[in-house]
Amino acid sequence: MLYLTSDDFPIFVPFGVIGFYRYLWYMIRITASFTYRPVPLPENPTYVASEDVTIIVPTIDAGEEFKEAAHSWLVGKPKEILIITEEKMKGPLQELAMQVDPERIRVLTVPFANKRLQMAHGIKNTTTDIIVFADDDAIWPPTMLPYMLACFEDQKVGGVGTSQRVQPVGKRMTVWEVLAAFRLTIRNIEISSSTHIDGGIPCLSGRTAAYRTIILKDPEFLHGFTHDFWLGKYQLNSGDDKFLTRWMVSHGWSTYVQCCKEAELLSTMKPNWRFLKQVLRWTRNTWRSDLRSLFMERHIWTVHPYVAYTMVDKLFNPFTLLVGPVLVSILIWKSTIPIEDGGYHLPWWNIVVSYMVWLMATRTAKLLPHLWHQPEHIVYVPAFILFGYYFAIMKVYALCTLHETAWGTRAGIGDPTAATAAAATAGKEKTDYFSVPDTPTQPQTPNRPPVVEMQSGYAPRAAYGGQTVYSR
């Protein structure tokens, strides 16, 4: 390939600059990730799980895997676990709850399956200072809750996330699960580095994340959370974790991610091609949320400039990634033309082999943190390379279909607008699922230090349990 540059060197300069730029920033991320340190456990913790933590689990089809997950949550001794489901699933989930711990697990219902509606209903039924949202298949280490609560010793912290690893569905990982594991390894590096560099994070993953209850009981938050529209007319159901993260940034709260074995959850992924549908949903959510953060809300530029950079980088990433195959195709075509007619010296097969060697070397290097622990997965690197190009095309497709808001991988999750209307109707007869009661349920805050004002320009809006929610 170096010899090829003698034919038309200038064409390689911009691509060399792009490659140098991308790998320079990758080295910066790796360095920041290695120098990152999690928040240690305090000697005298302010928050204790048995008094201050409610776990909210929105679900519609929890099965036997729920038992393993619930037992792992209960090891941390939370005060209560709220399972929020649709009415027709209350019986089966109540039976599961009785088998695990009938005293600490309650099952509540909403009229229709809608994740944000379910989460909002759980928030209104919470009486503790800290809420932890968890997926019904998220398996925690025994130290998860203490390490998450340690971050809340800083009264500026409003939300806390964790690192993640893939739990195989069967005895061995499928290629789809390995691809998901590669992605999670890269994500763990990204979130630890951004947390270390400027304290921000693109998204506090909804698989498990903790928040101060006073933030989520804010009437403005609850209304915005359950009435979130893209372009003013497409109501969103997924993307709840993106909304929560943006709310932290726009309302002056800090976030932190505990990237360590003591706070690393296990989560199952789709073990077949349906994983691609999951990725498509996540990609649409990322496009919508990042565009909002960067160009509509714009708080991210001043609060977390490094995270803003990573968001901008992701906007252009699919296009820069696809430039490689296009350039190689041009070079192959030029290599078939005689030299005297302006063709290149190297034969086409030399270009192809050189390109494949370069891809294998660079992609393997990026996956070394994962391969260090699971070297047997090196055979899946070619699949990861192919997936990378497929993902780039998918990102472009997702950008063109942001109006599609369907869940994609779970049956029974229908139109969020219909669910909202049904909840509003049911609220007139029983409980209003969207508006906060005149006298909200008060989280208990015995001997808690007051939450300080986050930034200038923020004013107190509402108080719960002796603490104050701040907003612009």
Short mmCIF file of C-alpha atoms in Angstrom, two decimals:
data_model
loop_
_atom_site.label_atom_id
_atom_site.label_comp_id
_atom_site.label_asym_id
_atom_site.label_seq_id
_atom_site.Cartn_x
_atom_site.Cartn_y
_atom_site.Cartn_z
CA MET A 1 0.00 0.00 0.00
CA LEU A 2 2.90 2.35 0.68
CA TYR A 3 4.19 1.69 -2.83
CA LEU A 4 0.73 2.52 -4.13
CA THR A 5 1.02 6.05 -2.76
CA SER A 6 3.73 6.79 -5.30
CA ASP A 7 1.07 6.72 -8.01
CA ASP A 8 -1.12 9.47 -6.62
CA PHE A 9 0.05 10.46 -3.15
CA PRO A 10 -2.26 13.48 -2.57
CA ILE A 11 -5.37 11.31 -2.60
CA PHE A 12 -4.15 9.49 0.52
CA VAL A 13 -3.43 12.59 2.58
CA PRO A 14 -7.01 13.41 3.73
CA PHE A 15 -7.71 9.76 4.55
CA GLY A 16 -4.46 9.52 6.46
CA VAL A 17 -5.40 12.60 8.45
CA ILE A 18 -8.82 11.13 9.25
CA GLY A 19 -7.24 7.85 10.35
CA PHE A 20 -4.66 9.60 12.52
CA TYR A 21 -7.37 11.76 14.10
CA ARG A 22 -9.63 8.81 14.93
CA TYR A 23 -6.90 6.65 16.43
CA LEU A 24 -5.45 9.57 18.36
CA TRP A 25 -8.80 10.09 20.07
CA TYR A 26 -9.11 6.35 20.63
CA MET A 27 -5.80 6.39 22.47
CA ILE A 28 -7.05 9.33 24.54
CA ARG A 29 -10.16 7.33 25.47
CA ILE A 30 -8.11 4.27 26.39
CA THR A 31 -5.75 6.34 28.53
CA ALA A 32 -8.61 8.09 30.30
CA SER A 33 -10.36 4.76 30.88
CA PHE A 34 -7.26 3.24 32.47
CA THR A 35 -6.77 6.26 34.74
CA TYR A 36 -10.46 6.36 35.76
CA ARG A 37 -11.27 5.28 39.32
CA PRO A 38 -14.67 4.38 40.78
CA VAL A 39 -16.03 6.14 43.85
CA PRO A 40 -14.97 4.12 46.94
CA LEU A 41 -17.36 3.05 49.65
CA PRO A 42 -17.69 5.63 52.46
CA GLU A 43 -16.89 4.66 56.02
CA ASN A 44 -20.15 6.12 57.30
CA PRO A 45 -22.63 6.03 54.42
CA THR A 46 -25.42 8.59 54.30
CA TYR A 47 -27.69 6.27 52.36
CA VAL A 48 -28.53 2.70 53.35
CA ALA A 49 -30.31 0.43 50.88
CA SER A 50 -32.72 -1.05 53.44
CA GLU A 51 -34.05 2.43 54.23
CA ASP A 52 -33.38 4.53 51.14
CA VAL A 53 -33.70 2.39 47.98
CA THR A 54 -36.70 1.35 45.91
CA ILE A 55 -36.07 -0.74 42.81
CA ILE A 56 -38.55 -0.16 39.97
CA VAL A 57 -38.82 -2.82 37.27
CA PRO A 58 -41.10 -2.07 34.30
CA THR A 59 -41.90 -5.32 32.50
CA ILE A 60 -44.58 -7.16 30.55
CA ASP A 61 -43.21 -10.67 30.04
CA ALA A 62 -40.80 -11.55 32.85
CA GLY A 63 -40.14 -15.29 33.03
CA GLU A 64 -37.93 -17.60 35.02
CA GLU A 65 -34.90 -15.36 34.40
CA PHE A 66 -36.67 -12.79 36.58
CA LYS A 67 -36.17 -15.01 39.61
CA GLU A 68 -32.39 -15.05 39.24
CA ALA A 69 -32.35 -11.29 38.70
CA ALA A 70 -34.68 -10.57 41.65
CA HIS A 71 -32.62 -12.74 44.01
CA SER A 72 -29.50 -10.79 42.99
CA TRP A 73 -31.28 -7.47 43.73
CA LEU A 74 -32.46 -8.67 47.14
CA VAL A 75 -28.90 -9.47 48.22
CA GLY A 76 -28.35 -5.72 48.48
CA LYS A 77 -31.34 -5.46 50.86
CA PRO A 78 -33.39 -2.71 49.17
CA LYS A 79 -36.40 -1.45 51.08
CA GLU A 80 -38.79 -2.44 48.30
CA ILE A 81 -39.04 -3.72 44.74
CA LEU A 82 -41.91 -2.45 42.58
CA ILE A 83 -42.83 -4.52 39.53
CA ILE A 84 -44.89 -2.39 37.15
CA THR A 85 -46.77 -4.27 34.46
CA GLU A 86 -49.97 -4.16 32.43
CA GLU A 87 -53.18 -5.38 34.07
CA LYS A 88 -53.45 -8.68 32.18
CA MET A 89 -49.97 -9.73 33.39
CA LYS A 90 -50.53 -9.02 37.08
CA GLY A 91 -51.44 -12.63 37.93
CA PRO A 92 -48.33 -14.35 36.51
CA LEU A 93 -46.00 -11.67 37.89
CA GLN A 94 -47.67 -11.74 41.29
CA GLU A 95 -47.04 -15.47 41.37
CA LEU A 96 -43.37 -14.93 40.54
CA ALA A 97 -43.12 -12.27 43.23
CA MET A 98 -44.65 -14.63 45.82
CA GLN A 99 -42.04 -17.24 44.95
CA VAL A 100 -39.15 -14.81 45.42
CA ASP A 101 -40.06 -12.46 48.32
CA PRO A 102 -43.73 -11.51 48.91
CA GLU A 103 -42.80 -9.05 51.67
CA ARG A 104 -40.45 -6.82 49.68
CA ILE A 105 -41.88 -7.17 46.16
CA ARG A 106 -45.08 -5.43 45.09
CA VAL A 107 -46.76 -5.75 41.70
CA LEU A 108 -48.53 -2.66 40.37
CA THR A 109 -50.32 -2.22 37.04
CA VAL A 110 -51.09 0.32 34.33
CA PRO A 111 -53.85 -0.04 31.70
CA PHE A 112 -51.54 -0.66 28.71
CA ALA A 113 -47.95 -1.77 28.23
CA ASN A 114 -45.90 1.42 27.98
CA LYS A 115 -42.46 1.60 29.58
CA ARG A 116 -42.51 5.30 30.43
CA LEU A 117 -46.03 5.06 31.83
CA GLN A 118 -44.94 2.10 33.94
CA MET A 119 -41.86 3.92 35.22
CA ALA A 120 -43.90 7.03 36.07
CA HIS A 121 -46.40 4.94 38.00
CA GLY A 122 -43.56 3.36 39.96
CA ILE A 123 -42.08 6.78 40.74
CA LYS A 124 -45.36 7.98 42.23
CA ASN A 125 -45.52 4.93 44.48
CA THR A 126 -41.98 5.36 45.82
CA THR A 127 -41.32 6.60 49.36
CA THR A 128 -37.52 6.32 49.50
CA ASP A 129 -34.79 8.84 48.66
CA ILE A 130 -33.24 6.77 45.86
CA ILE A 131 -34.90 5.04 42.92
CA VAL A 132 -33.08 2.36 40.95
CA PHE A 133 -34.52 1.37 37.57
CA ALA A 134 -33.63 -2.16 36.46
CA ASP A 135 -34.42 -4.43 33.53
CA ASP A 136 -36.18 -7.65 34.46
CA ASP A 137 -33.12 -9.70 33.39
CA ALA A 138 -30.36 -7.56 34.92
CA ILE A 139 -28.27 -9.66 37.32
CA TRP A 140 -26.34 -7.69 39.93
CA PRO A 141 -23.22 -8.50 41.94
CA PRO A 142 -23.80 -8.44 45.73
CA THR A 143 -21.97 -5.09 46.01
CA MET A 144 -24.03 -3.26 43.38
CA LEU A 145 -26.23 -1.14 45.67
CA PRO A 146 -23.51 0.00 48.10
CA TYR A 147 -21.30 1.14 45.20
CA MET A 148 -24.13 3.00 43.50
CA LEU A 149 -25.16 4.69 46.75
CA ALA A 150 -21.55 5.77 47.37
CA CYS A 151 -21.83 8.24 44.48
CA PHE A 152 -24.77 10.00 46.13
CA GLU A 153 -22.54 11.13 48.98
CA ASP A 154 -21.84 14.01 46.63
CA GLN A 155 -25.06 16.02 46.87
CA LYS A 156 -24.57 17.35 43.34
CA VAL A 157 -24.93 13.85 41.86
CA GLY A 158 -28.44 13.15 40.59
CA GLY A 159 -27.93 9.97 38.58
CA VAL A 160 -25.56 6.97 38.74
CA GLY A 161 -24.87 4.31 36.11
CA THR A 162 -22.94 1.05 35.98
CA SER A 163 -20.75 -1.01 33.69
CA GLN A 164 -22.21 -4.05 31.92
CA ARG A 165 -21.35 -7.47 30.60
CA VAL A 166 -23.29 -10.00 28.52
CA GLN A 167 -24.90 -13.01 30.18
CA PRO A 168 -25.33 -15.79 27.57
CA VAL A 169 -28.82 -17.19 27.19
CA GLY A 170 -27.53 -20.71 26.51
CA LYS A 171 -24.43 -22.61 27.54
CA ARG A 172 -22.31 -20.86 24.91
CA MET A 173 -22.50 -17.41 23.39
CA THR A 174 -23.90 -17.11 19.89
CA VAL A 175 -22.20 -14.83 17.38
CA TRP A 176 -24.89 -12.22 18.09
CA GLU A 177 -24.14 -12.29 21.81
CA VAL A 178 -20.41 -11.98 21.14
CA LEU A 179 -21.06 -8.94 18.97
CA ALA A 180 -23.10 -7.47 21.83
CA ALA A 181 -20.26 -8.26 24.24
CA PHE A 182 -17.78 -6.45 21.97
CA ARG A 183 -20.08 -3.42 21.90
CA LEU A 184 -20.45 -3.39 25.69
CA THR A 185 -16.68 -3.55 26.18
CA ILE A 186 -16.25 -0.54 23.90
CA ARG A 187 -19.11 1.23 25.69
CA ASN A 188 -17.54 0.59 29.12
CA ILE A 189 -14.35 2.24 27.86
CA GLU A 190 -16.29 5.20 26.46
CA ILE A 191 -18.35 5.90 29.59
CA SER A 192 -15.44 5.50 32.01
CA SER A 193 -13.26 7.81 29.90
CA SER A 194 -15.94 10.50 29.50
CA THR A 195 -16.75 10.33 33.23
CA HIS A 196 -13.06 10.77 34.00
CA ILE A 197 -12.46 13.56 31.47
CA ASP A 198 -15.41 15.88 32.11
CA GLY A 199 -17.83 14.04 34.39
CA GLY A 200 -20.43 13.46 31.68
CA ILE A 201 -21.92 10.48 29.90
CA PRO A 202 -24.01 10.19 26.72
CA CYS A 203 -26.51 7.88 28.40
CA LEU A 204 -27.12 6.35 31.82
CA SER A 205 -28.17 2.94 30.55
CA GLY A 206 -31.68 1.88 31.48
CA ARG A 207 -30.55 -1.66 32.26
CA THR A 208 -29.68 -0.35 35.71
CA ALA A 209 -29.42 3.26 36.86
CA ALA A 210 -30.10 5.08 40.12
CA TYR A 211 -31.61 8.55 40.63
CA ARG A 212 -32.62 10.85 43.44
CA THR A 213 -36.37 10.53 43.96
CA ILE A 214 -36.82 14.28 44.43
CA ILE A 215 -35.76 14.82 40.82
CA LEU A 216 -38.16 12.28 39.38
CA LYS A 217 -41.16 13.35 41.46
CA ASP A 218 -40.95 16.83 39.97
CA PRO A 219 -44.31 17.40 38.21
CA GLU A 220 -42.56 18.98 35.25
CA PHE A 221 -40.35 15.92 34.85
CA LEU A 222 -43.24 13.46 35.04
CA HIS A 223 -45.26 15.31 32.46
CA GLY A 224 -42.33 15.73 30.07
CA PHE A 225 -41.27 12.11 30.55
CA THR A 226 -44.67 10.68 29.66
CA HIS A 227 -45.47 13.22 26.94
CA ASP A 228 -42.22 13.14 24.98
CA PHE A 229 -42.65 13.72 21.25
CA TRP A 230 -40.23 13.70 18.34
CA LEU A 231 -40.90 16.64 16.02
CA GLY A 232 -44.00 17.39 18.05
CA LYS A 233 -46.09 14.50 16.73
CA TYR A 234 -44.36 11.12 17.21
CA GLN A 235 -44.76 10.06 20.83
CA LEU A 236 -41.79 8.17 22.25
CA ASN A 237 -41.94 5.09 24.45
CA SER A 238 -38.35 3.82 24.28
CA GLY A 239 -35.38 6.10 24.88
CA ASP A 240 -36.35 6.67 28.51
CA ASP A 241 -32.72 6.44 29.67
CA LYS A 242 -31.68 9.07 27.12
CA PHE A 243 -34.43 11.39 28.37
CA LEU A 244 -33.36 10.90 31.99
CA THR A 245 -29.71 11.63 31.15
CA ARG A 246 -30.58 14.79 29.25
CA TRP A 247 -32.77 15.90 32.17
CA MET A 248 -29.81 15.59 34.55
CA VAL A 249 -27.69 17.78 32.29
CA SER A 250 -30.33 20.41 31.57
CA HIS A 251 -31.31 20.74 35.24
CA GLY A 252 -27.85 21.08 36.71
CA TRP A 253 -27.35 17.63 38.20
CA SER A 254 -24.08 15.74 37.95
CA THR A 255 -23.86 12.08 36.96
CA TYR A 256 -21.34 9.35 37.63
CA VAL A 257 -20.71 5.83 36.35
CA GLN A 258 -19.27 3.11 38.55
CA CYS A 259 -17.12 1.11 36.11
CA CYS A 260 -15.80 -1.69 38.27
CA LYS A 261 -16.44 -5.37 38.94
CA GLU A 262 -18.27 -4.47 42.15
CA ALA A 263 -20.93 -2.63 40.10
CA GLU A 264 -20.91 -4.61 36.84
CA LEU A 265 -24.26 -6.13 35.94
CA LEU A 266 -24.95 -9.10 33.70
CA SER A 267 -27.63 -8.70 31.06
CA THR A 268 -28.97 -11.00 28.37
CA MET A 269 -29.07 -9.96 24.72
CA LYS A 270 -31.07 -11.37 21.84
CA PRO A 271 -29.12 -14.53 20.86
CA ASN A 272 -30.29 -14.40 17.23
CA TRP A 273 -30.84 -11.94 14.38
CA ARG A 274 -33.40 -10.07 16.51
CA PHE A 275 -30.36 -8.43 18.10
CA LEU A 276 -30.24 -6.28 14.96
CA LYS A 277 -33.73 -4.98 15.74
CA GLN A 278 -32.56 -4.05 19.23
CA VAL A 279 -29.61 -2.17 17.75
CA LEU A 280 -31.89 -0.35 15.30
CA ARG A 281 -34.12 0.86 18.16
CA TRP A 282 -31.11 1.99 20.19
CA THR A 283 -29.65 3.75 17.14
CA ARG A 284 -32.84 5.72 16.49
CA ASN A 285 -32.96 6.72 20.17
CA THR A 286 -29.34 7.86 19.98
CA TRP A 287 -29.95 9.98 16.88
CA ARG A 288 -33.02 11.65 18.38
CA SER A 289 -31.45 12.29 21.76
CA ASP A 290 -28.05 13.47 20.52
CA LEU A 291 -29.60 15.86 18.00
CA ARG A 292 -31.72 17.30 20.79
CA SER A 293 -28.75 17.62 23.14
CA LEU A 294 -26.49 19.26 20.58
CA PHE A 295 -28.81 21.54 18.64
CA MET A 296 -32.04 22.06 20.61
CA GLU A 297 -31.21 22.01 24.33
CA ARG A 298 -27.46 22.75 23.90
CA HIS A 299 -26.57 22.51 27.62
CA ILE A 300 -24.13 19.71 26.81
CA TRP A 301 -21.69 22.09 25.05
CA THR A 302 -20.85 24.01 28.22
CA VAL A 303 -21.51 21.36 30.88
CA HIS A 304 -19.79 18.37 29.24
CA PRO A 305 -17.79 19.51 26.19
CA TYR A 306 -16.00 16.19 25.78
CA VAL A 307 -19.31 14.32 25.67
CA ALA A 308 -20.53 16.88 23.13
CA TYR A 309 -17.48 16.05 21.01
CA THR A 310 -18.23 12.31 21.16
CA MET A 311 -21.82 13.01 20.08
CA VAL A 312 -20.65 15.05 17.09
CA ASP A 313 -18.14 12.33 16.24
CA LYS A 314 -20.93 9.75 16.19
CA LEU A 315 -22.95 11.90 13.81
CA PHE A 316 -20.21 11.66 11.18
CA ASN A 317 -18.87 8.21 12.07
CA PRO A 318 -21.06 6.14 9.69
CA PHE A 319 -20.11 8.34 6.75
CA THR A 320 -16.36 8.32 7.47
CA LEU A 321 -16.45 4.55 8.02
CA LEU A 322 -18.06 3.94 4.63
CA VAL A 323 -15.40 6.05 2.90
CA GLY A 324 -12.90 3.19 3.32
CA PRO A 325 -14.66 0.61 1.13
CA VAL A 326 -15.44 3.30 -1.45
CA LEU A 327 -11.77 4.29 -1.69
CA VAL A 328 -10.65 0.66 -1.91
CA SER A 329 -13.17 0.05 -4.70
CA ILE A 330 -11.75 3.01 -6.63
CA LEU A 331 -8.20 1.73 -6.14
CA ILE A 332 -9.18 -1.74 -7.35
CA TRP A 333 -10.75 -0.23 -10.44
CA LYS A 334 -7.66 1.90 -11.09
CA SER A 335 -5.42 -1.15 -10.69
CA THR A 336 -7.17 -2.82 -13.63
CA ILE A 337 -6.18 0.05 -15.92
CA PRO A 338 -2.78 -0.12 -17.67
CA ILE A 339 -0.09 2.04 -16.08
CA GLU A 340 0.47 3.99 -19.27
CA ASP A 341 -3.22 4.93 -19.21
CA GLY A 342 -3.08 6.24 -15.63
CA GLY A 343 -3.57 2.98 -13.75
CA TYR A 344 -1.78 1.85 -10.57
CA HIS A 345 1.22 -0.46 -10.23
CA LEU A 346 -0.18 -2.90 -7.68
CA PRO A 347 -2.55 -5.70 -8.74
CA TRP A 348 -6.10 -5.64 -7.33
CA TRP A 349 -5.52 -8.64 -5.06
CA ASN A 350 -2.62 -6.85 -3.35
CA ILE A 351 -4.92 -3.94 -2.50
CA VAL A 352 -7.61 -6.26 -1.13
CA VAL A 353 -5.18 -8.26 1.00
CA SER A 354 -3.54 -5.10 2.35
CA TYR A 355 -6.93 -3.66 3.26
CA MET A 356 -8.06 -6.84 5.02
CA VAL A 357 -4.81 -7.04 7.00
CA TRP A 358 -5.22 -3.40 8.04
CA LEU A 359 -8.83 -4.01 9.14
CA MET A 360 -7.95 -7.12 11.14
CA ALA A 361 -5.02 -5.40 12.86
CA THR A 362 -6.85 -2.20 13.81
CA ARG A 363 -10.14 -3.82 14.86
CA THR A 364 -8.35 -6.47 16.90
CA ALA A 365 -6.43 -3.70 18.65
CA LYS A 366 -9.68 -1.96 19.57
CA LEU A 367 -11.04 -5.21 21.01
CA LEU A 368 -7.94 -6.07 23.05
CA PRO A 369 -9.59 -5.09 26.39
CA HIS A 370 -12.26 -7.72 25.68
CA LEU A 371 -9.93 -10.32 24.15
CA TRP A 372 -7.61 -10.05 27.15
CA HIS A 373 -10.32 -11.72 29.26
CA GLN A 374 -11.90 -13.89 26.54
CA PRO A 375 -9.20 -14.64 23.93
CA GLU A 376 -11.34 -17.37 22.36
CA HIS A 377 -13.55 -14.63 20.89
CA ILE A 378 -10.79 -13.57 18.49
CA VAL A 379 -12.39 -15.82 15.86
CA TYR A 380 -15.36 -13.43 15.82
CA VAL A 381 -13.31 -10.37 14.83
CA PRO A 382 -14.16 -10.78 11.11
CA ALA A 383 -17.87 -10.86 12.06
CA PHE A 384 -17.34 -7.68 14.08
CA ILE A 385 -15.74 -6.00 11.04
CA LEU A 386 -18.70 -6.93 8.84
CA PHE A 387 -21.13 -5.82 11.53
CA GLY A 388 -19.33 -2.48 11.70
CA TYR A 389 -20.11 -1.74 8.06
CA TYR A 390 -23.65 -3.04 8.42
CA PHE A 391 -24.07 -0.82 11.48
CA ALA A 392 -22.85 2.22 9.53
CA ILE A 393 -25.50 1.60 6.88
CA MET A 394 -28.08 0.98 9.60
CA LYS A 395 -27.24 4.33 11.22
CA VAL A 396 -27.95 6.10 7.95
CA TYR A 397 -31.22 4.19 7.59
CA ALA A 398 -32.14 4.98 11.21
CA LEU A 399 -31.50 8.67 10.55
CA CYS A 400 -33.98 8.55 7.68
CA THR A 401 -36.63 6.75 9.76
CA LEU A 402 -36.63 8.63 13.07
CA HIS A 403 -40.42 8.83 12.87
CA GLU A 404 -40.55 5.08 13.53
CA THR A 405 -41.11 4.71 17.28
CA ALA A 406 -42.19 1.06 17.57
CA TRP A 407 -40.34 -1.05 20.14
CA GLY A 408 -39.39 -3.69 17.59
CA THR A 409 -38.42 -6.66 19.77
CA ARG A 410 -41.30 -7.14 22.22
CA ALA A 411 -44.84 -8.08 21.33
CA GLY A 412 -47.55 -6.28 23.23
CA ILE A 413 -45.90 -2.87 23.31
CA GLY A 414 -48.19 -0.87 21.09
CA ASP A 415 -48.91 2.72 20.28
CA PRO A 416 -47.72 4.99 23.13
CA THR A 417 -50.33 7.59 22.21
CA ALA A 418 -53.10 5.05 22.70
CA ALA A 419 -51.60 4.03 26.02
CA THR A 420 -51.46 7.66 27.12
CA ALA A 421 -55.11 8.22 26.21
CA ALA A 422 -56.15 5.01 28.00
CA ALA A 423 -54.23 6.03 31.12
CA ALA A 424 -55.83 9.46 31.11
CA THR A 425 -59.29 7.87 30.87
CA ALA A 426 -58.49 5.40 33.62
CA GLY A 427 -57.14 8.20 35.75
CA LYS A 428 -60.53 9.87 35.90
CA GLU A 429 -62.01 6.68 37.32
CA LYS A 430 -59.15 5.49 39.53
CA THR A 431 -55.66 7.00 39.53
CA ASP A 432 -54.22 9.66 37.28
CA TYR A 433 -51.08 7.99 35.92
CA PHE A 434 -49.58 11.13 34.44
CA SER A 435 -50.20 14.09 36.71
CA VAL A 436 -48.68 14.16 40.16
CA PRO A 437 -51.19 14.18 43.04
CA ASP A 438 -51.76 17.45 44.88
CA THR A 439 -50.03 15.89 47.89
CA PRO A 440 -47.23 13.76 46.44
CA THR A 441 -45.86 10.75 48.25
CA GLN A 442 -42.99 12.05 50.32
CA PRO A 443 -39.63 10.26 50.21
CA GLN A 444 -38.23 9.79 53.67
CA THR A 445 -35.17 11.96 54.35
CA PRO A 446 -34.09 11.53 57.97
CA ASN A 447 -31.07 13.68 58.82
CA ARG A 448 -30.11 14.25 55.19
CA PRO A 449 -27.90 17.20 54.22
CA PRO A 450 -29.74 19.69 52.03
CA VAL A 451 -29.26 19.48 48.27
CA VAL A 452 -27.23 22.51 47.26
CA GLU A 453 -28.00 24.74 44.29
CA MET A 454 -26.19 23.30 41.30
CA GLN A 455 -25.33 26.27 39.11
CA SER A 456 -26.06 29.94 38.96
CA GLY A 457 -29.29 30.55 37.12
CA TYR A 458 -31.11 27.68 38.81
CA ALA A 459 -33.97 28.40 41.11
CA PRO A 460 -35.88 26.14 43.50
CA ARG A 461 -39.05 24.73 41.94
CA ALA A 462 -40.47 22.16 44.34
CA ALA A 463 -39.52 20.55 47.61
CA TYR A 464 -39.91 16.93 48.68
CA GLY A 465 -38.97 15.46 52.02
CA GLY A 466 -36.98 18.52 53.07
CA GLN A 467 -34.93 18.70 49.87
CA THR A 468 -35.33 21.03 46.91
CA VAL A 469 -35.46 20.39 43.19
CA TYR A 470 -33.63 23.02 41.14
CA SER A 471 -34.33 24.10 37.59
CA ARG A 472 -33.68 26.98 35.25
#
